PDB file of C-alpha atoms in Angstrom:
ATOM      1  CA  MET A   1      85.082 108.625  82.273  1.00 63.00           C
ATOM      2  CA  ALA A   2      86.462 107.795  85.695  1.00 79.00           C
ATOM      3  CA  ILE A   3      90.212 107.385  86.003  1.00 86.00           C
ATOM      4  CA  PRO A   4      91.450 105.155  88.838  1.00 94.00           C
ATOM      5  CA  SER A   5      93.280 107.334  91.358  1.00 96.00           C
ATOM      6  CA  ARG A   6      95.669 105.972  94.022  1.00 97.00           C
ATOM      7  CA  ILE A   7      95.340 107.128  97.634  1.00 98.00           C
ATOM      8  CA  ILE A   8      98.581 108.741  98.798  1.00 98.00           C
ATOM      9  CA  ALA A   9      97.336 110.337 102.047  1.00 98.00           C
ATOM     10  CA  LEU A  10      94.345 110.078 104.370  1.00 98.00           C
ATOM     11  CA  ASP A  11      92.876 112.687 106.727  1.00 97.00           C
ATOM     12  CA  GLY A  12      89.618 111.558 108.318  1.00 96.00           C
ATOM     13  CA  GLU A  13      86.903 111.496 105.638  1.00 96.00           C
ATOM     14  CA  MET A  14      89.230 113.062 103.044  1.00 98.00           C
ATOM     15  CA  ALA A  15      91.946 111.514 100.887  1.00 98.00           C
ATOM     16  CA  THR A  16      94.657 112.856  98.634  1.00 98.00           C
ATOM     17  CA  VAL A  17      94.752 110.814  95.438  1.00 98.00           C
ATOM     18  CA  GLU A  18      97.123 110.724  92.470  1.00 97.00           C
ATOM     19  CA  ALA A  19      96.659 109.807  88.819  1.00 92.00           C
ATOM     20  CA  PHE A  20      99.080 110.544  85.967  1.00 89.00           C
ATOM     21  CA  GLY A  21     101.215 112.721  88.268  1.00 92.00           C
ATOM     22  CA  ARG A  22      98.355 114.992  89.336  1.00 93.00           C
ATOM     23  CA  THR A  23      96.997 115.069  92.867  1.00 97.00           C
ATOM     24  CA  ARG A  24      93.686 116.201  94.289  1.00 95.00           C
ATOM     25  CA  THR A  25      91.729 115.986  97.507  1.00 97.00           C
ATOM     26  CA  VAL A  26      88.537 113.930  97.487  1.00 97.00           C
ATOM     27  CA  SER A  27      85.776 113.099  99.946  1.00 97.00           C
ATOM     28  CA  LEU A  28      85.372 109.537 101.204  1.00 97.00           C
ATOM     29  CA  MET A  29      81.886 110.074 102.637  1.00 96.00           C
ATOM     30  CA  LEU A  30      80.208 107.993  99.885  1.00 94.00           C
ATOM     31  CA  MET A  31      82.555 105.029 100.224  1.00 95.00           C
ATOM     32  CA  PRO A  32      80.725 101.902 101.391  1.00 93.00           C
ATOM     33  CA  GLU A  33      83.905 100.359 102.856  1.00 94.00           C
ATOM     34  CA  PRO A  34      87.122 101.461 104.558  1.00 95.00           C
ATOM     35  CA  VAL A  35      90.065 102.350 102.310  1.00 97.00           C
ATOM     36  CA  GLY A  36      93.805 102.684 102.862  1.00 98.00           C
ATOM     37  CA  ILE A  37      96.967 104.172 101.442  1.00 98.00           C
ATOM     38  CA  GLY A  38      97.699 102.580  98.061  1.00 98.00           C
ATOM     39  CA  ASP A  39      94.075 101.691  97.281  1.00 98.00           C
ATOM     40  CA  TYR A  40      92.700 102.824  93.922  1.00 97.00           C
ATOM     41  CA  LEU A  41      89.391 104.695  93.802  1.00 97.00           C
ATOM     42  CA  LEU A  42      86.992 105.940  91.164  1.00 94.00           C
ATOM     43  CA  ILE A  43      86.140 109.605  91.678  1.00 92.00           C
ATOM     44  CA  GLN A  44      82.768 111.132  90.764  1.00 89.00           C
ATOM     45  CA  ALA A  45      82.074 114.714  89.764  1.00 85.00           C
ATOM     46  CA  GLY A  46      82.360 116.938  92.805  1.00 89.00           C
ATOM     47  CA  ASN A  47      85.448 115.038  94.013  1.00 93.00           C
ATOM     48  CA  PHE A  48      83.595 112.243  95.776  1.00 94.00           C
ATOM     49  CA  ALA A  49      85.198 108.791  95.833  1.00 95.00           C
ATOM     50  CA  SER A  50      82.553 106.240  94.926  1.00 92.00           C
ATOM     51  CA  GLU A  51      84.201 102.853  94.477  1.00 95.00           C
ATOM     52  CA  ARG A  52      87.393 100.999  95.306  1.00 96.00           C
ATOM     53  CA  VAL A  53      89.008  99.381  92.251  1.00 95.00           C
ATOM     54  CA  ASP A  54      91.000  96.153  92.242  1.00 96.00           C
ATOM     55  CA  HIS A  55      94.732  96.976  92.088  1.00 95.00           C
ATOM     56  CA  GLU A  56      95.410  94.954  88.914  1.00 95.00           C
ATOM     57  CA  ARG A  57      92.325  96.298  87.143  1.00 95.00           C
ATOM     58  CA  ALA A  58      93.350  99.865  88.046  1.00 94.00           C
ATOM     59  CA  LEU A  59      96.861  99.376  86.651  1.00 94.00           C
ATOM     60  CA  GLU A  60      95.485  97.837  83.439  1.00 94.00           C
ATOM     61  CA  THR A  61      93.062 100.733  82.990  1.00 91.00           C
ATOM     62  CA  LEU A  62      95.781 103.323  83.633  1.00 91.00           C
ATOM     63  CA  ALA A  63      98.066 101.630  81.084  1.00 92.00           C
ATOM     64  CA  ILE A  64      95.327 101.672  78.434  1.00 92.00           C
ATOM     65  CA  LEU A  65      94.442 105.302  79.152  1.00 89.00           C
ATOM     66  CA  GLY A  66      98.134 106.235  79.016  1.00 87.00           C
ATOM     67  CA  GLU A  67      98.431 104.654  75.578  1.00 88.00           C
ATOM     68  CA  ILE A  68      95.365 106.558  74.375  1.00 89.00           C
ATOM     69  CA  VAL A  69      96.766 109.860  75.623  1.00 80.00           C
ATOM     70  CA  ASP A  70     100.191 109.160  74.097  1.00 77.00           C
ATOM     71  CA  HIS A  71      98.590 108.245  70.766  1.00 77.00           C
ATOM     72  CA  ALA A  72      96.406 111.365  70.777  1.00 77.00           C
ATOM     73  CA  GLU A  73      99.396 113.622  71.457  1.00 76.00           C
ATOM     74  CA  ASN A  74     101.423 112.187  68.527  1.00 70.00           C
TER      75      ASN A  74
END
């Protein structure tokens, strides 16, 4: 399952992304289009960004996943 991750920093073909308070560095080399700070991406295994996600869709998905995690922990 891919979790939308928000770009918080860019450095050439690499980006630092954040999701649920965790950050990681991912490669942008597979991205078919330019991306910017604040964009949401789907990350494949191996830490490769593969797709930009619409902002509203990303927030909806994160809210649903957050509810699932909260429910599973209780």
